[in-house]
Coordinates of C-alpha atoms in Angstrom, one line a residue:
Chain A
X173 CA 70.6 98.4 179.8
X174 CA 73.5 96.3 178.0
X175 CA 71.1 93.8 177.3
X176 CA 68.4 96.5 175.7
X177 CA 71.3 98.1 174.1
X178 CA 72.2 94.6 172.3
X179 CA 68.7 94.2 170.7
X180 CA 68.9 97.7 169.3
X181 CA 67.2 99.9 171.7
X182 CA 68.2 103.5 170.8
X183 CA 67.4 105.0 173.8
X184 CA 69.8 102.4 175.9
X185 CA 72.3 102.9 173.0
X186 CA 72.5 106.5 174.1
X187 CA 72.6 105.8 177.5
X188 CA 75.8 103.8 177.2
X189 CA 77.3 106.2 174.7
X190 CA 76.7 109.2 177.4
X191 CA 77.8 107.2 180.3
X192 CA 81.3 105.6 178.5
X193 CA 82.1 107.1 175.3
X194 CA 84.1 110.3 176.5
X195 CA 86.0 107.9 179.1
X196 CA 86.8 105.5 176.3
X197 CA 87.8 108.5 173.8
X198 CA 90.1 110.1 176.2
X199 CA 91.8 107.0 177.2
X200 CA 91.9 105.8 173.6
X201 CA 93.4 109.1 172.5
X202 CA 95.8 109.3 175.6
X203 CA 97.4 106.0 174.5
X204 CA 97.1 106.0 170.7
X205 CA 97.7 109.8 170.3
X206 CA 95.7 109.6 167.0
X207 CA 92.2 110.7 166.8
X208 CA 91.4 108.4 163.6
X209 CA 92.9 105.6 165.7
X210 CA 91.2 106.5 168.8
X211 CA 88.0 106.5 166.8
X212 CA 88.5 103.2 165.6
X213 CA 89.1 101.9 169.0
X214 CA 86.2 103.5 170.4
X215 CA 83.6 101.7 167.9
X216 CA 85.5 98.3 168.5
X217 CA 85.0 98.9 172.4
X218 CA 81.4 99.4 171.8
X219 CA 80.8 96.7 169.7
X220 CA 82.6 94.7 172.3
X221 CA 80.4 95.9 175.2
X222 CA 77.4 95.6 173.2
X223 CA 78.3 92.0 172.2
X224 CA 80.0 90.6 175.3
X225 CA 79.0 93.1 178.1
X226 CA 75.5 91.7 179.4
X227 CA 77.3 89.7 181.9
X228 CA 78.4 92.7 183.5
X229 CA 74.9 94.4 183.9
X230 CA 74.8 96.0 187.1
X231 CA 78.2 95.3 188.4
X232 CA 81.2 97.8 189.3
X233 CA 83.5 95.6 187.4
X234 CA 81.8 97.1 184.2
X235 CA 84.1 100.2 184.1
X236 CA 87.3 98.4 184.8
X237 CA 86.2 95.8 182.3
X238 CA 85.9 98.8 179.6
X239 CA 89.1 100.6 180.5
X240 CA 90.7 97.2 180.3
X241 CA 89.4 96.4 176.7
X242 CA 90.1 100.2 175.7
X243 CA 93.6 99.9 176.6
X244 CA 94.3 96.8 175.2
X245 CA 92.6 97.5 171.7
X246 CA 94.7 101.0 172.0
X247 CA 98.0 99.1 172.5
X248 CA 97.2 96.8 169.8
X249 CA 96.5 99.8 167.4
X250 CA 99.8 101.2 168.4
X251 CA 102.1 98.3 168.0
X252 CA 104.8 99.0 165.5
X253 CA 103.9 102.4 165.1
X254 CA 105.4 105.9 165.9
X255 CA 108.5 104.1 167.3
X256 CA 110.9 106.8 166.3
X257 CA 109.1 109.6 168.7
X258 CA 109.4 107.5 171.5
X259 CA 113.0 107.9 173.1
X260 CA 114.7 106.1 176.2
X261 CA 113.3 108.0 179.3
X262 CA 116.6 107.8 181.0
X263 CA 118.0 110.9 179.4
X264 CA 115.3 112.7 180.8
X265 CA 115.3 111.6 184.4
X266 CA 117.5 113.1 187.1
X267 CA 121.0 111.8 187.8
X268 CA 122.6 111.4 191.3
X269 CA 126.1 111.2 192.8
X270 CA 126.6 107.6 194.6
X271 CA 125.9 109.5 198.0
X272 CA 122.3 110.5 196.7
X273 CA 123.2 113.9 196.1
X274 CA 122.4 115.8 192.4
X275 CA 125.0 115.4 189.7
X276 CA 125.4 115.3 185.9
X277 CA 123.9 117.4 183.2
X278 CA 120.4 117.9 184.3
X279 CA 121.3 118.8 188.0
X280 CA 120.6 122.4 187.2
X281 CA 117.2 122.0 185.8
X282 CA 115.8 122.7 189.1
X283 CA 114.2 125.9 188.1
X284 CA 110.6 126.5 189.6
X285 CA 108.5 127.6 187.0
X286 CA 105.2 126.3 188.9
X287 CA 104.0 129.7 189.5
X288 CA 103.3 130.3 185.7
X289 CA 99.8 130.4 185.1
X290 CA 98.1 127.3 183.8
X291 CA 96.4 129.7 181.2
X292 CA 100.0 130.1 179.8
X293 CA 101.1 126.5 180.2
X294 CA 98.4 125.1 178.2
X295 CA 98.6 127.4 175.2
X296 CA 101.2 128.2 172.7
X297 CA 104.9 127.1 172.7
X298 CA 104.5 125.8 176.1
X299 CA 101.5 123.6 175.2
X300 CA 103.3 122.2 172.2
X301 CA 106.0 121.4 174.4
X302 CA 103.7 119.6 176.7
X303 CA 102.1 117.7 173.9
X304 CA 105.1 116.4 172.5
X305 CA 106.6 115.2 176.1
X306 CA 103.5 113.1 175.9
X307 CA 104.3 112.2 172.7
X308 CA 107.4 110.8 173.5
X309 CA 106.4 108.5 176.4
X310 CA 106.0 104.9 175.8
X311 CA 102.3 103.8 175.1
X312 CA 102.4 101.7 178.2
X313 CA 103.3 104.6 180.3
X314 CA 100.8 106.7 178.6
X315 CA 97.9 104.1 179.6
X316 CA 99.0 104.4 183.4
X317 CA 99.3 108.1 183.2
X318 CA 95.9 108.5 181.8
X319 CA 94.4 106.2 183.9
X320 CA 95.9 107.6 187.1
X321 CA 96.0 111.5 186.5
X322 CA 93.1 111.9 184.1
X323 CA 90.6 109.3 184.8
X324 CA 91.8 109.3 188.8
X325 CA 91.7 105.8 189.2
X326 CA 94.1 104.3 192.3
X327 CA 96.9 102.6 191.7
X328 CA 95.6 99.2 192.5
X329 CA 92.6 99.7 190.2
X330 CA 95.2 100.8 187.1
X331 CA 97.3 97.6 188.1
X332 CA 94.3 95.7 187.7
X333 CA 93.2 97.2 184.6
X334 CA 96.8 96.9 182.7
X335 CA 97.3 93.7 184.1
X336 CA 100.3 94.5 186.0
X337 CA 101.7 95.1 189.6
X338 CA 101.1 98.2 192.0
X339 CA 104.7 98.5 192.0
X340 CA 105.1 98.7 188.2
X341 CA 102.3 100.9 187.9
X342 CA 103.8 103.4 190.6
X343 CA 107.1 103.2 188.6
X344 CA 105.8 104.0 185.5
X345 CA 103.7 106.9 186.6
X346 CA 106.6 108.5 188.3
X347 CA 108.9 108.2 185.5
X348 CA 106.7 109.6 183.2
X349 CA 105.8 112.8 185.3
X350 CA 109.4 113.2 185.9
X351 CA 110.0 113.0 182.2
X352 CA 107.4 115.4 181.3
X353 CA 108.7 117.5 183.8
X354 CA 112.2 117.5 182.7
X355 CA 111.1 118.6 179.3
X356 CA 108.9 121.4 180.5
X357 CA 111.6 122.5 182.8
X358 CA 114.0 122.7 179.7
X359 CA 111.5 124.9 178.2
X360 CA 110.4 126.9 180.7
X361 CA 113.4 127.0 183.2
X362 CA 115.5 129.2 181.8
X363 CA 112.9 132.2 182.4
X364 CA 111.8 131.4 185.8
Chain B
X326 CA 117.0 111.3 203.5
X327 CA 119.2 111.9 200.5
X328 CA 117.9 114.0 197.2
X329 CA 117.6 110.6 195.5
X330 CA 115.5 109.3 198.0
X331 CA 113.4 112.2 198.2
X332 CA 112.8 112.5 194.5
X333 CA 111.8 108.7 194.4
X334 CA 109.0 108.7 196.9
X335 CA 107.7 112.1 195.7
X336 CA 104.6 110.2 193.6
X337 CA 103.5 109.0 196.7
X338 CA 103.8 112.0 198.6
X339 CA 101.8 113.9 195.8
X340 CA 99.2 111.1 195.5
X341 CA 98.8 111.1 199.0
X342 CA 99.4 107.3 199.7
X343 CA 103.0 107.9 201.6
X344 CA 103.1 106.4 205.3
X345 CA 102.8 109.0 208.0
X346 CA 106.4 108.5 209.2
X347 CA 107.8 108.8 205.5
X348 CA 105.8 112.2 205.0
X349 CA 108.0 113.5 208.1
X350 CA 111.1 112.4 206.8
X351 CA 110.2 113.7 203.5
X352 CA 109.1 117.0 204.9
X353 CA 112.4 117.5 206.8
X354 CA 114.4 117.1 204.0
X355 CA 112.5 119.4 201.8
X356 CA 112.7 122.1 204.3
X357 CA 116.4 122.1 204.1
X358 CA 116.8 121.7 200.2
X359 CA 115.6 124.3 197.9
X360 CA 116.4 122.2 194.8
X361 CA 114.1 119.4 196.1
X362 CA 111.3 122.1 196.8
X363 CA 111.3 123.3 193.2
X364 CA 111.6 119.7 191.9
X365 CA 108.2 119.1 193.8
X366 CA 106.3 122.2 193.1
X367 CA 107.2 121.6 189.1
X368 CA 106.6 117.7 189.7
X369 CA 103.0 118.3 191.0
X370 CA 102.4 121.1 188.6
X371 CA 103.5 118.5 185.7
X372 CA 100.8 116.3 187.1
X373 CA 98.1 119.0 187.1
X374 CA 99.2 120.1 183.2
X375 CA 99.0 116.2 182.4
X376 CA 95.7 115.9 183.5
X377 CA 94.3 118.9 181.6
X378 CA 95.7 118.0 178.8
X379 CA 94.0 114.7 178.8
X380 CA 90.5 116.2 179.4
X381 CA 89.5 115.9 176.2
X382 CA 85.9 115.9 174.8
X383 CA 84.8 113.4 172.0
X384 CA 84.3 115.7 169.2
X385 CA 80.4 115.7 168.3
X386 CA 81.0 114.6 164.7
X387 CA 82.7 111.5 166.0
X388 CA 80.0 110.7 168.4
X389 CA 77.5 111.0 165.5
X390 CA 79.4 108.4 163.5
X391 CA 79.7 106.2 166.4
X392 CA 76.1 106.3 166.8
X393 CA 75.6 105.5 163.1
X394 CA 78.2 102.7 163.2
X395 CA 76.4 101.1 166.0
X396 CA 72.9 101.5 164.8
X397 CA 74.3 100.1 161.5
X398 CA 75.8 97.1 163.2
X399 CA 73.0 96.3 165.3
X400 CA 70.4 96.3 162.2
X401 CA 72.7 93.9 160.4
X402 CA 73.4 91.2 163.4

């Protein structure tokens, strides 16, 4: 299919787009958080697929390779942009006393809003808070979050794609989810 | 297990990659700790919300532009 697409075969190109464009777009947008930037990344990724992908024909590694080049191009696109939106995650993580019990200003943020219907949480002000929480994550955290929780890859697959250890992937994922949870709880907790 | 230790292992627990003996220990802690149960419930919900928010469709006009872009590139190479 890749070889045919590289010769301009419209049917092969369409098959490639059907199979991969959605995934590439989701990941590119998830990292860049910008539709124009994601579109440029998608175009660049497909150029690379056509130009360099022939060696992956029929191999399971093709998907991982596509995720890898999408991640790298998206992170490059983000370099130097919108840093001001990304704050230290430390202020969004739970705090504890030396003996492991809860402590600090955020210790009260344990309200259980989990029974709130998804429809309500994914619309209006709650949706805005959720999107802002994702925006505040460092881009390499967002890459892991999308690959794990949206694309549903394993920790091992994600580690291979982002070129880091499984332990680092798990740490980023956990910190990203906790930071998002904290911001949602600040918004929703009072009414829970 | 302390609250800190419980929170530290929630990702593995929620993702189903935790060793059974640690699952049992965490469940014992959760049984006696309301705040950690609330934390777990909202952590799990946050994961689901993040996944739902990330499930975007590529806009149709963008897909059409990609098709034209690639066709043009292939014609000129």
